[in-house]
PDB file of C-alpha atoms in Angstrom:
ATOM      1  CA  UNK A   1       0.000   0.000   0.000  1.00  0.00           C
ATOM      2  CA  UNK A   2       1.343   3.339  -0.747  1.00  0.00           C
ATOM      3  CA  UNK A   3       1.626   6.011   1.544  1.00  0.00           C
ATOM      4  CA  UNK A   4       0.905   8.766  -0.937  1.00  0.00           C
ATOM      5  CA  UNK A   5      -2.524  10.610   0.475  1.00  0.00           C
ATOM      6  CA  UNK A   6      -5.362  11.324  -2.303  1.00  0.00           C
ATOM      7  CA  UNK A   7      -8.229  13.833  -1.547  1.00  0.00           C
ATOM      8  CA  UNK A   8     -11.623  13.101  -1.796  1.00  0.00           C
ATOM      9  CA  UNK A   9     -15.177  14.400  -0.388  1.00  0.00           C
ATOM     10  CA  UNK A  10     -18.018  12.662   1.434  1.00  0.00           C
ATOM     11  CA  UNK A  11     -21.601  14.241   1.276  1.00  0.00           C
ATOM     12  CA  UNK A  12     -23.857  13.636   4.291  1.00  0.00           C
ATOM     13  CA  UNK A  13     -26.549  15.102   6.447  1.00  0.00           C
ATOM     14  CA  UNK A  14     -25.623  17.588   8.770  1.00  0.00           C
ATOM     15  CA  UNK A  15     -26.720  15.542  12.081  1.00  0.00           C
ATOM     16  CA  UNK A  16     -24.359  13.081  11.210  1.00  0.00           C
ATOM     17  CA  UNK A  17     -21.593  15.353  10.503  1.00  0.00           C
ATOM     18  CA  UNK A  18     -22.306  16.981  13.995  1.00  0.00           C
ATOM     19  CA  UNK A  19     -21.889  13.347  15.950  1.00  0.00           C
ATOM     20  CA  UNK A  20     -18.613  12.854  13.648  1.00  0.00           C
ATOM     21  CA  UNK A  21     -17.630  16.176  14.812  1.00  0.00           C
ATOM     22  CA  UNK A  22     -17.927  15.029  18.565  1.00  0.00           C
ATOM     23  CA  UNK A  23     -16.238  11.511  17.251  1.00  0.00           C
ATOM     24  CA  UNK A  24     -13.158  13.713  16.692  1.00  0.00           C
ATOM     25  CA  UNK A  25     -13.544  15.602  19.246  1.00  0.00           C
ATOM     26  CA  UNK A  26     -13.599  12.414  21.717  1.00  0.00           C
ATOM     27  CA  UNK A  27     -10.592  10.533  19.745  1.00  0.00           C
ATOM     28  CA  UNK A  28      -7.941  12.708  21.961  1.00  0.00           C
ATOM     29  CA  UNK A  29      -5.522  11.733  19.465  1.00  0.00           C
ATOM     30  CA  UNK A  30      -6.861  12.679  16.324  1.00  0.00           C
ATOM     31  CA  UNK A  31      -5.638  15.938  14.697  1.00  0.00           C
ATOM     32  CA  UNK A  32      -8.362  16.169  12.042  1.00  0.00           C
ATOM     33  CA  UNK A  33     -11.472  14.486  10.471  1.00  0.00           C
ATOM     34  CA  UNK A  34      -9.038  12.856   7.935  1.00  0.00           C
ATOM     35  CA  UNK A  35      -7.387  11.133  10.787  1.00  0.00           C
ATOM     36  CA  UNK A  36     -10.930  10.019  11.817  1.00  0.00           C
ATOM     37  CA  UNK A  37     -11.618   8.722   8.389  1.00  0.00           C
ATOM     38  CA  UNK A  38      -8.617   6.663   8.043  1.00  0.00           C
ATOM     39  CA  UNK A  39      -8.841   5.242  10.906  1.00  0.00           C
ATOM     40  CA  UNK A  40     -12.536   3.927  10.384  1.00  0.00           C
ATOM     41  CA  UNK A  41     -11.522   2.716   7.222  1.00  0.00           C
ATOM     42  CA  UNK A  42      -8.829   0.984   8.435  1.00  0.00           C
ATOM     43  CA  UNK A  43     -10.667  -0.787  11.107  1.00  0.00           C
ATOM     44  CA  UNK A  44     -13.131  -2.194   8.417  1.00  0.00           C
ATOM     45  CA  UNK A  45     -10.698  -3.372   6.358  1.00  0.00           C
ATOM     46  CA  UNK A  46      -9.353  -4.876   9.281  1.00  0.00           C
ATOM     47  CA  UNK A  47     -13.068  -6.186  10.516  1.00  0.00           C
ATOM     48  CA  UNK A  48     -13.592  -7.454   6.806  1.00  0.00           C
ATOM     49  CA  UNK A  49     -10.117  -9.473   6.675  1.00  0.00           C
ATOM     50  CA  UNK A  50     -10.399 -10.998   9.615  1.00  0.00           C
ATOM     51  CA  UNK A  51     -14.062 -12.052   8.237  1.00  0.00           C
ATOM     52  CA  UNK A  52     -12.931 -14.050   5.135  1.00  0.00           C
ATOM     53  CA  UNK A  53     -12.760 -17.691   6.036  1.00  0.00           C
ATOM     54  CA  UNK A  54      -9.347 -19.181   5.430  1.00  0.00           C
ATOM     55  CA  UNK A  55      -7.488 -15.672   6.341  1.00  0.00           C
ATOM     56  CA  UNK A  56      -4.533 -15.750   8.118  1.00  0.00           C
ATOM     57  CA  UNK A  57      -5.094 -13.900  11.949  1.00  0.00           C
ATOM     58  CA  UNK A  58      -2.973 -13.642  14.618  1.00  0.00           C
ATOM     59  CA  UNK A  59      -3.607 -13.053  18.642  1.00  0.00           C
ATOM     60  CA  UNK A  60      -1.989 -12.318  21.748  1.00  0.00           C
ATOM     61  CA  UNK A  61      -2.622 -13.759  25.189  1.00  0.00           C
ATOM     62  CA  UNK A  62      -1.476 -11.786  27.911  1.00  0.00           C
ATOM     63  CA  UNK A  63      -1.887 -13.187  31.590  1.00  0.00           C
ATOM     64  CA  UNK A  64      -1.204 -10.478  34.332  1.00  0.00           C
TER      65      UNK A  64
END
């Protein structure tokens, strides 16, 4: 995957952009919405990988 960054624009209704705006504003972290956005998509990708039967996953048990 390369790390060059491409713009592009969502459309949505203005209540939802208000809770997004509070998502960022929770995610401490986060400089910006595009942080956000990346993020989310990278968990589904994530979420969707680890979904596909056969994929290769990996864990960690830690015992404290």
């Amino acid at each position: 995957m390369s790390n060059d960054l491409v713009r592009f624009s969502v459309a949505m209704p203005v209540g939802l952009l208000m809770e997004f705006a509070l998502l960022v504003a929770r995610r401490g972290l986060a400089q910006n919405r595009s942080d956000v956005v990346r993020d989310l998509v990278r968990d589904a990708v994530v979420v969707e990988e680890c979904a596909t039967p056969g994929g290769l996953v990996m864990g960690t048990l830690t015992i404290i």
